[in-house]
Coordinates of C-alpha atoms and ligand atoms in Angstrom, one line a residue:
M1223 CA 0.0 0.0 0.0
C1224 CA 1.4 3.4 -0.9
G1225 CA 5.1 3.5 -1.4
I1226 CA 7.6 6.3 -0.8
V1227 CA 11.1 6.8 -2.3
A1228 CA 13.2 9.9 -1.9
Y1229 CA 16.8 10.8 -2.7
I1230 CA 19.3 13.6 -2.0
G1231 CA 22.9 13.3 -3.1
K1232 CA 25.1 13.8 -6.1
Q1233 CA 23.5 11.3 -8.5
E1234 CA 20.5 12.0 -10.7
A1235 CA 17.5 11.6 -8.4
F1236 CA 14.8 10.7 -11.0
P1237 CA 16.2 7.3 -12.2
I1238 CA 17.0 6.2 -8.6
I1239 CA 13.5 7.1 -7.4
L1240 CA 11.8 5.5 -10.5
K1241 CA 13.7 2.3 -9.9
G1242 CA 12.8 2.4 -6.2
L1243 CA 9.1 2.9 -7.0
K1244 CA 9.3 -0.2 -9.2
R1245 CA 10.8 -2.1 -6.3
L1246 CA 7.8 -1.0 -4.2
E1247 CA 5.2 -1.9 -6.9
Y1248 CA 4.5 -5.1 -5.0
R1249 CA 2.9 -3.2 -2.2
G1250 CA -0.1 -2.4 -4.4
Y1251 CA -1.0 1.0 -5.9
D1252 CA -3.0 2.7 -8.7
S1253 CA -1.0 5.9 -9.6
S1254 CA 2.5 7.2 -9.2
G1255 CA 4.5 10.4 -9.2
I1256 CA 7.9 12.0 -8.7
A1257 CA 8.8 15.6 -7.8
I1258 CA 12.4 16.9 -8.6
Q1259 CA 13.9 20.0 -7.2
K1260 CA 16.3 21.7 -9.6
D1261 CA 17.7 25.3 -9.7
G1262 CA 15.0 26.6 -7.4
E1263 CA 12.2 24.9 -9.4
L1264 CA 10.0 22.0 -8.4
N1265 CA 9.0 19.8 -11.4
I1266 CA 6.2 17.4 -10.6
F1267 CA 5.3 14.4 -12.8
K1268 CA 2.3 12.3 -11.9
K1269 CA 0.3 9.6 -13.7
Q1270 CA -2.6 7.3 -13.0
G1271 CA -1.7 3.6 -13.6
K1272 CA 1.6 1.8 -13.4
V1273 CA 5.0 3.3 -12.9
S1274 CA 5.8 2.3 -16.5
E1275 CA 3.1 4.8 -17.5
L1276 CA 4.9 7.5 -15.6
E1277 CA 8.1 6.4 -17.3
D1278 CA 6.5 6.8 -20.7
F1279 CA 5.0 10.2 -19.7
V1280 CA 8.4 11.7 -18.9
Q1281 CA 10.2 10.5 -22.1
D1282 CA 10.4 13.9 -23.6
K1283 CA 10.7 15.9 -20.3
D1284 CA 13.6 17.2 -18.3
T1285 CA 13.7 15.2 -15.2
S1286 CA 17.2 16.1 -14.1
G1287 CA 18.1 17.1 -10.6
N1288 CA 19.8 15.6 -7.5
I1289 CA 16.9 15.8 -5.0
G1290 CA 13.5 14.4 -5.3
I1291 CA 10.6 12.5 -3.8
G1292 CA 8.4 9.8 -5.4
H1293 CA 5.3 7.9 -4.5
T1294 CA 3.0 5.1 -5.5
R1295 CA -0.5 5.8 -4.3
W1296 CA -3.2 3.3 -3.3
A1297 CA -6.3 5.4 -3.3
T1298 CA -8.1 6.1 -0.1
H1299 CA -9.4 9.7 -0.3
G1300 CA -10.3 10.4 -3.9
E1301 CA -10.3 8.1 -6.9
P1302 CA -7.1 7.0 -8.6
S1303 CA -6.2 9.8 -11.1
D1304 CA -3.4 12.1 -12.2
R1305 CA -4.9 14.8 -10.1
N1306 CA -5.0 12.8 -6.9
A1307 CA -1.6 11.2 -7.4
H1308 CA 1.3 12.3 -5.2
P1309 CA 3.5 14.4 -4.8
H1310 CA 1.2 17.3 -3.8
A1311 CA 2.4 20.8 -4.0
S1312 CA 1.6 23.6 -1.5
G1313 CA -0.8 26.4 -2.7
N1314 CA 2.2 28.7 -3.5
E1315 CA 4.0 25.7 -5.1
E1316 CA 7.0 26.3 -2.9
F1317 CA 6.9 22.8 -1.3
A1318 CA 6.0 19.3 -2.3
L1319 CA 5.0 16.3 -0.2
V1320 CA 4.5 12.6 -0.5
H1321 CA 2.5 10.8 2.1
N1322 CA 1.6 7.3 3.1
G1323 CA -1.3 6.8 5.6
I1324 CA -4.5 8.7 6.4
I1325 CA -4.9 12.1 8.0
E1326 CA -8.1 11.4 9.9
N1327 CA -9.0 15.0 10.8
Y1328 CA -8.3 16.4 7.3
A1329 CA -11.9 17.5 6.8
I1330 CA -11.8 19.9 9.8
I1331 CA -8.4 21.3 8.8
K1332 CA -9.5 21.7 5.2
E1333 CA -12.6 23.7 6.2
E1334 CA -10.4 26.0 8.2
L1335 CA -7.9 26.4 5.4
L1336 CA -10.7 27.1 2.9
K1337 CA -11.9 29.9 5.1
R1338 CA -8.4 31.3 4.9
G1339 CA -8.4 31.3 1.1
H1340 CA -6.7 28.1 0.3
T1341 CA -7.9 26.3 -2.8
F1342 CA -7.3 22.6 -3.5
K1343 CA -6.5 20.7 -6.6
S1344 CA -7.2 17.2 -5.4
D1345 CA -9.6 15.3 -3.2
T1346 CA -6.8 14.0 -1.0
D1347 CA -6.1 14.3 2.7
T1348 CA -2.4 14.7 1.8
E1349 CA -2.9 18.0 0.0
V1350 CA -4.6 19.3 3.1
L1351 CA -1.5 18.4 5.1
M1352 CA 0.7 20.2 2.6
H1353 CA -1.4 23.4 2.8
L1354 CA -1.3 23.2 6.6
I1355 CA 2.5 23.1 6.5
E1356 CA 2.5 26.0 4.1
E1357 CA 0.1 28.0 6.3
I1358 CA 2.3 27.4 9.5
K1359 CA 5.5 28.2 7.6
L1360 CA 4.1 31.6 6.4
N1361 CA 2.3 32.5 9.6
Q1362 CA 5.1 31.6 12.0
N1363 CA 8.0 32.5 9.6
C1364 CA 9.8 29.4 10.7
S1365 CA 12.0 26.8 9.0
L1366 CA 10.4 24.2 6.9
F1367 CA 11.5 21.6 9.4
N1368 CA 9.7 23.4 12.2
A1369 CA 6.6 24.0 10.1
V1370 CA 6.4 20.3 9.3
R1371 CA 7.0 19.4 12.9
I1372 CA 4.3 21.8 14.2
A1373 CA 1.8 20.6 11.6
L1374 CA 2.3 17.0 12.6
N1375 CA 1.2 17.9 16.1
E1376 CA -2.1 19.1 14.7
V1377 CA -3.0 16.0 12.7
H1378 CA -4.5 12.7 13.8
G1379 CA -4.0 9.5 12.0
A1380 CA -1.1 7.8 10.3
Y1381 CA 1.6 9.2 8.2
A1382 CA 5.0 8.6 6.6
I1383 CA 5.9 11.7 4.8
V1384 CA 8.8 13.3 2.9
V1385 CA 8.9 17.0 2.0
I1386 CA 11.1 19.0 -0.3
S1387 CA 11.1 22.7 -1.1
K1388 CA 12.1 25.1 -3.9
E1389 CA 14.1 27.3 -1.5
N1390 CA 16.4 24.7 -0.1
P1391 CA 18.2 22.3 -2.5
D1392 CA 20.0 20.6 0.4
E1393 CA 17.1 19.3 2.5
L1394 CA 14.8 16.3 2.7
I1395 CA 12.4 16.3 5.7
A1396 CA 10.9 12.9 6.7
A1397 CA 8.6 11.9 9.5
R1398 CA 6.6 8.9 10.5
K1399 CA 3.7 7.8 12.7
S1400 CA 2.2 4.3 12.3
S1401 CA 3.4 4.1 8.7
P1402 CA 6.9 2.8 8.0
L1403 CA 9.8 4.8 6.8
V1404 CA 13.4 3.7 6.4
I1405 CA 16.3 6.1 5.8
G1406 CA 19.3 4.8 4.0
I1407 CA 22.7 6.4 4.7
G1408 CA 25.1 6.3 1.7
K1409 CA 28.4 8.1 1.1
G1410 CA 27.3 11.7 0.6
E1411 CA 23.7 10.7 -0.1
Y1412 CA 20.5 9.8 1.7
F1413 CA 17.6 7.7 0.7
C1414 CA 14.1 7.4 2.2
A1415 CA 11.7 4.5 1.4
S1416 CA 8.7 2.7 2.8
D1417 CA 10.8 -0.4 3.2
A1418 CA 14.4 -1.3 2.5
T1419 CA 13.9 -2.8 -0.9
P1420 CA 14.7 0.4 -2.9
I1421 CA 17.7 1.2 -0.7
I1422 CA 19.5 -2.2 -0.6
E1423 CA 21.5 -1.8 -3.8
F1424 CA 22.9 1.6 -2.6
T1425 CA 23.6 1.1 1.0
K1426 CA 23.2 -1.4 3.8
N1427 CA 23.2 1.2 6.6
V1428 CA 19.7 2.2 7.5
V1429 CA 17.7 3.9 10.3
Y1430 CA 14.1 2.9 10.9
L1431 CA 12.3 6.0 12.0
E1432 CA 10.2 5.5 15.1
D1433 CA 6.7 6.8 15.6
G1434 CA 6.6 10.5 16.2
E1435 CA 10.1 11.1 14.9
I1436 CA 11.1 13.7 12.3
A1437 CA 14.4 13.8 10.4
R1438 CA 16.2 16.5 8.4
L1439 CA 18.6 15.0 5.8
S1440 CA 21.1 17.5 4.5
L1441 CA 24.4 17.0 2.6
K1442 CA 25.9 19.9 4.4
D1443 CA 24.5 19.4 8.0
G1444 CA 24.0 15.6 8.0
F1445 CA 21.2 13.6 9.7
K1446 CA 19.3 15.5 12.4
L1447 CA 16.6 13.7 14.3
K1448 CA 14.0 15.0 16.7
T1449 CA 10.6 14.0 18.0
I1450 CA 7.7 16.1 16.7
K1451 CA 7.6 17.4 20.3
N1452 CA 11.0 18.9 19.6
Q1453 CA 13.3 16.6 21.6
E1454 CA 16.7 15.8 20.1
K1455 CA 17.3 12.1 19.3
T1456 CA 20.3 10.1 18.1
P1457 CA 19.7 8.0 15.0
Y1458 CA 20.3 4.3 15.5
I1459 CA 22.0 2.9 12.5
Q1460 CA 21.4 -0.7 11.6
E1461 CA 22.9 -3.0 9.0
L1462 CA 20.5 -4.7 6.5
E1463 CA 20.9 -8.4 6.0
M1464 CA 18.7 -8.6 2.9
Q1465 CA 20.3 -9.7 -0.4
L1466 CA 19.6 -8.0 -3.6
E1467 CA 19.0 -11.3 -5.5
A1468 CA 16.1 -12.0 -3.2
L1469 CA 14.3 -9.1 -4.9
E1470 CA 14.7 -10.4 -8.4
K1471 CA 12.6 -13.0 -10.2
G1472 CA 15.5 -15.4 -10.8
G1473 CA 14.3 -16.8 -14.1
Y1474 CA 10.7 -17.4 -13.0
E1475 CA 7.8 -15.7 -14.9
H1476 CA 6.3 -14.2 -11.8
F1477 CA 7.4 -13.6 -8.2
M1478 CA 4.5 -15.7 -7.0
L1479 CA 5.7 -18.7 -8.8
K1480 CA 9.3 -18.2 -7.6
E1481 CA 8.0 -17.9 -4.1
I1482 CA 5.8 -21.0 -4.3
Y1483 CA 8.9 -22.9 -5.5
E1484 CA 11.1 -21.5 -2.8
Q1485 CA 9.0 -23.2 -0.1
P1486 CA 11.2 -26.3 0.5
R1487 CA 14.0 -23.9 1.2
S1488 CA 12.0 -21.2 3.1
I1489 CA 10.5 -23.9 5.4
K1490 CA 14.0 -25.3 6.0
D1491 CA 15.4 -21.8 6.7
C1492 CA 12.5 -21.2 9.2
M1493 CA 13.4 -24.4 11.1
R1494 CA 17.2 -23.9 10.9
G1495 CA 18.7 -23.8 14.4
R1496 CA 15.3 -24.3 16.0
L1497 CA 14.4 -27.9 15.2
N1498 CA 17.2 -30.0 16.6
L1499 CA 16.8 -33.7 15.8
S1500 CA 20.1 -34.9 17.3
E1501 CA 19.2 -33.3 20.7
N1502 CA 15.5 -34.1 20.2
M1503 CA 14.4 -30.5 21.0
V1504 CA 12.9 -27.3 19.7
A1505 CA 14.5 -24.0 20.6
L1506 CA 12.9 -20.7 19.8
G1507 CA 15.6 -18.2 20.8
G1508 CA 13.4 -15.1 20.3
I1509 CA 10.9 -16.1 22.9
L1510 CA 13.3 -17.6 25.5
N1511 CA 12.9 -14.7 27.9
Y1512 CA 9.1 -15.0 27.9
K1513 CA 8.9 -18.8 27.7
D1514 CA 7.4 -19.2 31.2
K1515 CA 4.7 -16.8 30.4
L1516 CA 3.8 -18.8 27.3
V1517 CA 4.0 -22.2 29.0
N1518 CA 1.7 -20.9 31.8
A1519 CA -0.6 -18.9 29.7
K1520 CA -4.3 -19.4 30.6
R1521 CA -5.2 -18.5 27.1
I1522 CA -3.5 -17.5 23.8
I1523 CA -5.1 -15.0 21.5
V1524 CA -3.9 -14.8 17.9
V1525 CA -4.4 -11.5 16.1
A1526 CA -3.8 -11.2 12.4
C1527 CA -5.3 -10.3 9.0
G1528 CA -5.7 -12.1 5.7
T1529 CA -3.5 -15.0 5.0
S1530 CA -1.7 -14.5 8.4
W1531 CA -5.1 -15.0 10.1
H1532 CA -5.5 -18.3 8.3
A1533 CA -2.0 -19.3 9.6
G1534 CA -3.4 -18.3 13.0
L1535 CA -6.3 -20.7 12.6
V1536 CA -3.9 -23.6 11.8
G1537 CA -1.9 -22.5 14.9
E1538 CA -5.1 -22.8 17.0
Y1539 CA -5.4 -26.5 16.1
L1540 CA -1.7 -27.1 16.6
I1541 CA -1.5 -25.4 20.0
E1542 CA -4.7 -26.8 21.3
E1543 CA -3.9 -30.3 20.1
L1544 CA -0.3 -30.5 21.2
A1545 CA -0.1 -28.1 24.2
R1546 CA -3.7 -28.0 25.4
I1547 CA -3.8 -24.3 25.8
P1548 CA -7.1 -22.7 24.7
V1549 CA -6.5 -20.5 21.7
E1550 CA -8.7 -17.8 20.1
V1551 CA -8.0 -16.4 16.7
E1552 CA -9.2 -12.9 16.0
Y1553 CA -9.2 -10.6 13.0
A1554 CA -7.0 -7.8 14.3
S1555 CA -9.5 -5.2 12.8
E1556 CA -12.3 -6.6 14.9
F1557 CA -10.3 -7.2 18.1
R1558 CA -9.1 -3.6 18.3
Y1559 CA -12.6 -2.2 18.4
R1560 CA -14.5 -4.5 20.6
N1561 CA -13.2 -3.9 24.1
P1562 CA -11.8 -7.4 24.4
V1563 CA -11.6 -9.2 27.8
I1564 CA -7.9 -9.6 28.2
D1565 CA -5.4 -9.4 31.0
E1566 CA -1.8 -10.1 32.0
N1567 CA -2.4 -13.9 32.1
D1568 CA -3.1 -13.9 28.4
V1569 CA -0.5 -14.2 25.7
V1570 CA -1.2 -12.6 22.4
I1571 CA 0.5 -13.9 19.2
A1572 CA 0.5 -11.3 16.4
I1573 CA 1.2 -12.8 13.0
S1574 CA 2.2 -10.6 10.1
Q1575 CA 4.3 -11.1 7.0
S1576 CA 5.0 -7.4 6.5
G1577 CA 5.0 -6.5 10.1
E1578 CA 3.3 -3.3 9.1
T1579 CA -0.4 -4.1 9.0
A1580 CA -2.1 -1.2 10.7
D1581 CA -4.9 -3.2 12.3
T1582 CA -2.5 -5.8 13.7
L1583 CA -0.3 -3.1 15.1
A1584 CA -3.3 -1.4 16.8
A1585 CA -4.5 -4.8 18.2
I1586 CA -1.0 -5.2 19.7
E1587 CA -1.1 -1.8 21.3
L1588 CA -4.5 -2.5 22.8
A1589 CA -3.5 -5.9 24.2
K1590 CA -0.3 -4.4 25.6
S1591 CA -2.2 -1.7 27.4
K1592 CA -4.1 -4.4 29.2
G1593 CA -1.0 -6.1 30.3
A1594 CA -0.8 -9.0 28.0
I1595 CA 2.5 -10.4 26.7
I1596 CA 2.8 -10.1 22.9
V1597 CA 4.7 -12.6 20.8
G1598 CA 5.3 -11.6 17.2
I1599 CA 5.6 -13.9 14.2
C1600 CA 6.9 -11.6 11.4
N1601 CA 8.7 -12.0 8.2
V1602 CA 10.2 -8.6 7.7
V1603 CA 13.1 -8.0 10.0
G1604 CA 13.0 -4.7 11.8
S1605 CA 9.3 -4.1 10.9
S1606 CA 7.0 -2.1 13.1
I1607 CA 5.3 -5.1 14.5
S1608 CA 8.5 -6.9 15.3
R1609 CA 9.6 -3.9 17.2
A1610 CA 6.3 -3.4 19.0
T1611 CA 6.1 -7.0 20.4
H1612 CA 7.8 -8.2 23.7
C1613 CA 9.4 -11.2 21.9
G1614 CA 8.9 -13.3 18.8
S1615 CA 10.2 -15.5 16.1
Y1616 CA 11.0 -14.3 12.6
T1617 CA 9.7 -16.6 9.8
H1618 CA 12.9 -16.1 7.7
A1619 CA 11.1 -16.8 4.5
G1620 CA 13.0 -14.0 2.7
P1621 CA 11.3 -11.0 1.0
E1622 CA 7.9 -11.9 -0.4
I1623 CA 7.1 -9.7 -3.3
G1624 CA 4.0 -11.4 -4.8
V1625 CA 0.9 -9.7 -3.3
A1626 CA -0.7 -13.1 -2.7
S1627 CA 1.1 -14.6 0.3
T1628 CA 2.6 -18.1 -0.3
K1629 CA 5.9 -18.9 1.3
A1630 CA 5.2 -16.5 4.2
F1631 CA 2.1 -18.6 5.1
T1632 CA 3.9 -21.9 5.2
A1633 CA 6.7 -20.3 7.2
Q1634 CA 4.2 -18.9 9.7
V1635 CA 2.7 -22.3 10.0
T1636 CA 6.2 -23.8 10.5
V1637 CA 6.9 -21.3 13.4
L1638 CA 3.5 -22.2 14.9
S1639 CA 4.3 -25.9 14.6
L1640 CA 7.6 -25.4 16.4
L1641 CA 5.9 -23.3 19.0
A1642 CA 3.2 -25.9 19.6
L1643 CA 5.8 -28.6 19.9
M1644 CA 7.9 -26.6 22.3
L1645 CA 4.9 -25.8 24.5
G1646 CA 3.6 -29.4 24.4
R1647 CA 7.0 -30.6 25.5
E1648 CA 7.3 -28.1 28.3
R1649 CA 3.7 -28.7 29.5
N1650 CA 4.0 -32.5 29.2
T1651 CA 0.9 -32.6 27.1
I1652 CA 2.5 -34.9 24.5
T1653 CA 4.4 -38.1 25.1
D1654 CA 8.1 -38.3 24.4
E1655 CA 7.5 -40.8 21.7
R1656 CA 5.0 -38.5 19.9
F1657 CA 7.2 -35.5 20.3
T1658 CA 10.1 -37.3 18.6
R1659 CA 7.9 -38.7 15.8
L1660 CA 6.5 -35.2 15.1
L1661 CA 10.0 -33.7 15.1
I1662 CA 11.1 -36.2 12.5
D1663 CA 7.9 -35.6 10.5
L1664 CA 8.4 -31.8 10.6
D1665 CA 12.0 -32.1 9.5
N1666 CA 10.8 -34.1 6.5
I1667 CA 8.3 -31.5 5.3
P1668 CA 10.6 -29.6 2.9
H1669 CA 11.2 -32.9 1.0
K1670 CA 7.5 -33.5 0.9
V1671 CA 6.8 -30.0 -0.4
E1672 CA 9.4 -30.6 -3.0
S1673 CA 7.6 -33.7 -4.2
V1674 CA 4.3 -31.9 -4.4
L1675 CA 5.9 -29.2 -6.6
K1676 CA 6.6 -32.0 -9.0
T1677 CA 2.9 -32.5 -9.7
D1678 CA 2.8 -29.0 -11.2
A1679 CA 2.1 -30.3 -14.8
Q1680 CA -1.0 -32.2 -13.5
I1681 CA -2.1 -29.1 -11.6
Q1682 CA -1.8 -27.0 -14.8
H1683 CA -4.0 -29.5 -16.6
I1684 CA -6.7 -29.2 -13.9
A1685 CA -6.3 -25.4 -14.0
E1686 CA -7.0 -25.4 -17.8
I1687 CA -10.3 -27.3 -17.2
Y1688 CA -11.6 -25.0 -14.5
K1689 CA -10.1 -21.6 -15.5
D1690 CA -13.4 -20.2 -16.7
S1691 CA -15.4 -21.0 -13.6
K1692 CA -17.4 -18.2 -12.1
N1693 CA -17.5 -19.7 -8.6
A1694 CA -15.5 -22.2 -6.6
L1695 CA -15.9 -23.9 -3.3
Y1696 CA -13.1 -25.1 -1.0
L1697 CA -13.8 -27.7 1.7
G1698 CA -11.7 -29.0 4.5
R1699 CA -12.2 -30.2 8.1
G1700 CA -10.3 -29.8 11.3
I1701 CA -6.8 -28.4 10.8
N1702 CA -7.5 -28.4 7.0
F1703 CA -10.5 -26.0 7.2
P1704 CA -8.0 -23.1 7.3
V1705 CA -6.3 -24.6 4.3
A1706 CA -9.6 -24.5 2.5
L1707 CA -10.0 -20.8 3.5
E1708 CA -6.5 -20.0 2.3
G1709 CA -7.1 -21.9 -1.0
A1710 CA -10.3 -19.9 -1.7
L1711 CA -8.5 -16.6 -0.7
K1712 CA -5.6 -17.3 -3.1
L1713 CA -8.0 -18.0 -6.0
K1714 CA -10.2 -14.9 -5.5
E1715 CA -7.2 -12.6 -4.9
I1716 CA -5.4 -13.3 -8.1
S1717 CA -7.9 -14.7 -10.6
Y1718 CA -11.0 -12.7 -9.5
I1719 CA -13.1 -15.9 -9.4
H1720 CA -15.5 -15.9 -6.5
A1721 CA -14.4 -18.6 -4.1
E1722 CA -15.5 -19.6 -0.6
G1723 CA -13.8 -21.8 1.9
Y1724 CA -16.0 -23.8 4.2
P1725 CA -15.7 -26.5 6.9
A1726 CA -16.8 -29.5 4.8
A1727 CA -19.8 -30.4 6.9
E1728 CA -21.1 -26.9 7.0
M1729 CA -21.6 -27.0 3.2
K1730 CA -25.1 -28.4 3.5
H1731 CA -26.1 -25.2 5.4
G1732 CA -25.7 -23.0 2.4
P1733 CA -23.1 -23.4 -0.3
I1734 CA -24.6 -26.7 -1.4
A1735 CA -27.3 -24.5 -3.1
L1736 CA -24.6 -23.2 -5.5
I1737 CA -23.5 -26.6 -6.7
D1738 CA -24.2 -27.6 -10.3
E1739 CA -22.3 -29.2 -13.3
E1740 CA -20.2 -26.0 -13.7
M1741 CA -19.1 -25.6 -10.1
P1742 CA -15.7 -26.9 -9.0
T1743 CA -15.3 -28.0 -5.4
F1744 CA -11.8 -28.4 -4.1
V1745 CA -11.6 -30.7 -1.2
I1746 CA -8.8 -31.5 1.2
A1747 CA -9.5 -35.2 1.7
T1748 CA -6.3 -36.6 3.2
Q1749 CA -6.3 -39.7 5.4
D1750 CA -6.8 -38.2 8.8
A1751 CA -9.3 -38.5 11.6
S1752 CA -12.1 -37.0 9.6
Y1753 CA -11.4 -38.8 6.3
E1754 CA -14.6 -40.8 6.2
K1755 CA -16.7 -37.8 6.9
V1756 CA -15.0 -35.8 4.2
V1757 CA -15.7 -38.7 1.8
S1758 CA -19.4 -38.4 2.6
N1759 CA -19.2 -34.7 1.9
I1760 CA -17.7 -35.4 -1.5
Q1761 CA -20.6 -37.8 -2.2
E1762 CA -23.0 -35.0 -1.4
V1763 CA -21.3 -32.8 -4.0
K1764 CA -21.2 -35.5 -6.6
A1765 CA -24.9 -36.3 -6.0
R1766 CA -25.6 -32.8 -7.2
K1767 CA -23.4 -33.2 -10.3
G1768 CA -20.7 -30.9 -8.9
K1769 CA -17.1 -31.3 -10.0
V1770 CA -14.7 -32.5 -7.3
I1771 CA -11.0 -31.9 -7.3
A1772 CA -9.6 -33.6 -4.2
I1773 CA -6.2 -33.5 -2.5
V1774 CA -5.6 -36.9 -1.2
T1775 CA -2.9 -38.9 0.6
K1776 CA -0.7 -40.9 -1.8
G1777 CA -2.2 -44.3 -2.6
D1778 CA -5.8 -43.2 -1.7
K1779 CA -8.4 -45.4 -3.4
D1780 CA -11.9 -44.3 -2.1
V1781 CA -11.7 -40.7 -3.1
K1782 CA -10.1 -41.6 -6.4
N1783 CA -13.2 -43.6 -7.3
I1784 CA -15.6 -40.7 -6.8
A1785 CA -13.7 -37.5 -7.5
D1786 CA -13.2 -36.0 -10.9
H1787 CA -9.5 -35.4 -10.3
V1788 CA -7.2 -36.2 -7.4
I1789 CA -3.9 -34.6 -6.5
E1790 CA -1.8 -36.9 -4.4
I1791 CA 0.4 -35.6 -1.5
P1792 CA 2.8 -37.6 0.7
K1793 CA 1.6 -38.9 4.0
T1794 CA 2.5 -36.9 7.1
D1795 CA 1.2 -36.5 10.6
D1796 CA -2.3 -35.0 10.6
V1797 CA -1.0 -31.8 12.3
F1798 CA 1.4 -31.0 9.5
V1799 CA -0.9 -31.7 6.5
P1800 CA -1.6 -27.9 6.0
L1801 CA 2.1 -27.4 5.2
I1802 CA 1.8 -29.7 2.3
A1803 CA -1.9 -29.5 1.2
T1804 CA -1.6 -25.8 0.7
I1805 CA 1.0 -26.1 -2.1
P1806 CA -1.2 -27.6 -4.8
L1807 CA -3.9 -25.0 -4.1
Q1808 CA -1.3 -22.2 -4.5
L1809 CA -0.2 -23.6 -7.8
L1810 CA -3.8 -24.0 -9.0
S1811 CA -4.7 -20.4 -8.3
Y1812 CA -1.4 -19.3 -9.9
H1813 CA -2.1 -21.2 -13.1
I1814 CA -5.7 -20.2 -13.3
A1815 CA -4.8 -16.6 -12.9
V1816 CA -2.1 -16.7 -15.5
M1817 CA -4.5 -18.5 -18.0
R1818 CA -7.1 -15.8 -17.4
G1819 CA -4.5 -13.1 -18.2
C1820 CA -4.5 -11.6 -14.7
N1821 CA -1.7 -9.6 -13.2
V1822 CA -0.6 -12.3 -10.8
D1823 CA 2.0 -10.4 -8.7
Q1824 CA 0.0 -7.2 -8.5
P1825 CA -3.7 -8.1 -8.4
R1826 CA -6.1 -5.2 -8.8
N1827 CA -7.1 -3.2 -5.7
L1828 CA -4.9 -5.3 -3.4
A1829 CA -1.9 -4.2 -1.4
K1830 CA 0.9 -6.2 0.0
S1831 CA 1.4 -4.1 3.1
V1832 CA -1.8 -2.7 4.4
T1833 CA -0.7 0.4 6.4
V1834 CA -4.1 1.9 6.7
E1835 CA -7.0 0.5 8.8
Ligands
G6P2919 C1 -2.8 -7.9 2.7 C2 -2.0 -8.9 1.8 C3 -2.2 -10.3 2.3 C4 -1.9 -10.4 3.7 C5 -2.6 -9.4 4.6 C6 -2.0 -9.4 6.0 O1 -4.2 -8.1 2.5 O2 -2.4 -8.8 0.5 O3 -1.5 -11.2 1.5 O4 -2.2 -11.7 4.2 O5 -2.5 -8.1 4.0 O6 -0.7 -8.9 5.9 P1 0.4 -9.2 6.9 O7 1.6 -8.5 6.3 O8 0.0 -8.6 8.2 O9 0.6 -10.6 7.0

């Protein structure tokens, strides 16, 4: 969701910012723009659509200059258009601003500014903030830095912003609250970006701005940091561990396909140093200090959104089954607004790939304020959520660029599996024998995922048959119900086919009405405790002439006899089936979306990192 890139240094700013915006495309957006300061002029280029359209638009224009700000906008206030695209200039066109987030009290401020004669060119909340800064600067005759700082004390909501001005060619002003902003420190140059991906090829030294901080980046005066309340701060410089190759497609047609195929490795990376077969133990270093709290928790509450919420549902089954601690899984967006009953005996697990999801962050803050211990499961190192939690485990899946989450999901489930095993062991809720067996099984999952990836040609064939469907149903039971939800989410996200995930037995309370010869039903029918029940559910679909595509355990006979297609997956313990059964569903969605001509990596309207509530 909205991406920011800014540059100040000796190099040409435009190509650096443009490339950076391309790196941020994965976040989701519908327009883009860049403002360049040169010789006391501000040149602003903005275009609805993809960054490539902005690139075409500037072909015959002078984009030279060494300082600039750029933005990809995911529309909130005002439709996607050239007019509403960022950067936004002040009324006197002396300053320009890019903004990620939402200024919640923009309407009141706008009304005031209108009374004072300001006129607005866009429908955005961002332009109002720019005019407010201008108003303060003129009225108080202060520096731009102070004007921005004072203005930020008057706004409510979330922001990451970068401001440049005509008058000062040696100054970028950047600030954040609830929306991420990273500053890269190069040799005689500075970069700002919503995440580290545009910065990594220039420098590994970064500063993650904290909420309420404002920075002035100047080639002459260096990096000055304050809070918006005017307290001096010292920037904390960190070294990035990310590799540039991880941001490239590496020969695959799409990031999503690359990321699906990376799963044997990403699951292994996630278990590395944590699953120890020779010592027959699980060690999660990041939660060691809070282990007792977890082991003795009366209840665990998982908060997350989207795919991460589905991982949480798998976690519920895992933790309840293996550690016998009651688990509740909540949409972060609901949890934060319903005065939840929660206290210091509860442990909250916040799951987030990006570590920036606004609702999940707010849910964490709420739970913290009630005394609960918060454990984070994040993929992006140094992200806001990883910093807001008391302790946690990174998923180590590497950068996930495809908007539809794949390898992050299986890595989240891997961490939850390790956690459930560790808790089960500590609480004596599983026998030694089962613990050892499960450890061996989990250790084998990457090989099994590898073998499922080999069925890709068969999955493509199935995709070809069902690619024109209008609706699809996904069924699973027990720990595989969340797999059905995730399968349906993947299909709708990237192919725009309406899909629903249901607990298999619930089908007869509604979705069964949709079934006809056209309707594919994808069923997770592996040989586990509810196998026979699921077979009956498949019979119910077939009796209504529905088409059934079943994911079965290798060697299965019963389902093979009744389903239209079966996809075989290797046998594993029931609790780890989600880690394998998810893979064919990811591939199916991918192929169907490609066959329908959809933009797989950047599906319409969706954002990778949802930094607004
Ligand atoms: C967006 C993404 C999803 C993701 C969800 C939660 O909707 O498109 O893929 O599952 O946000 O994101 P998080 O980064 O918190 O896991």
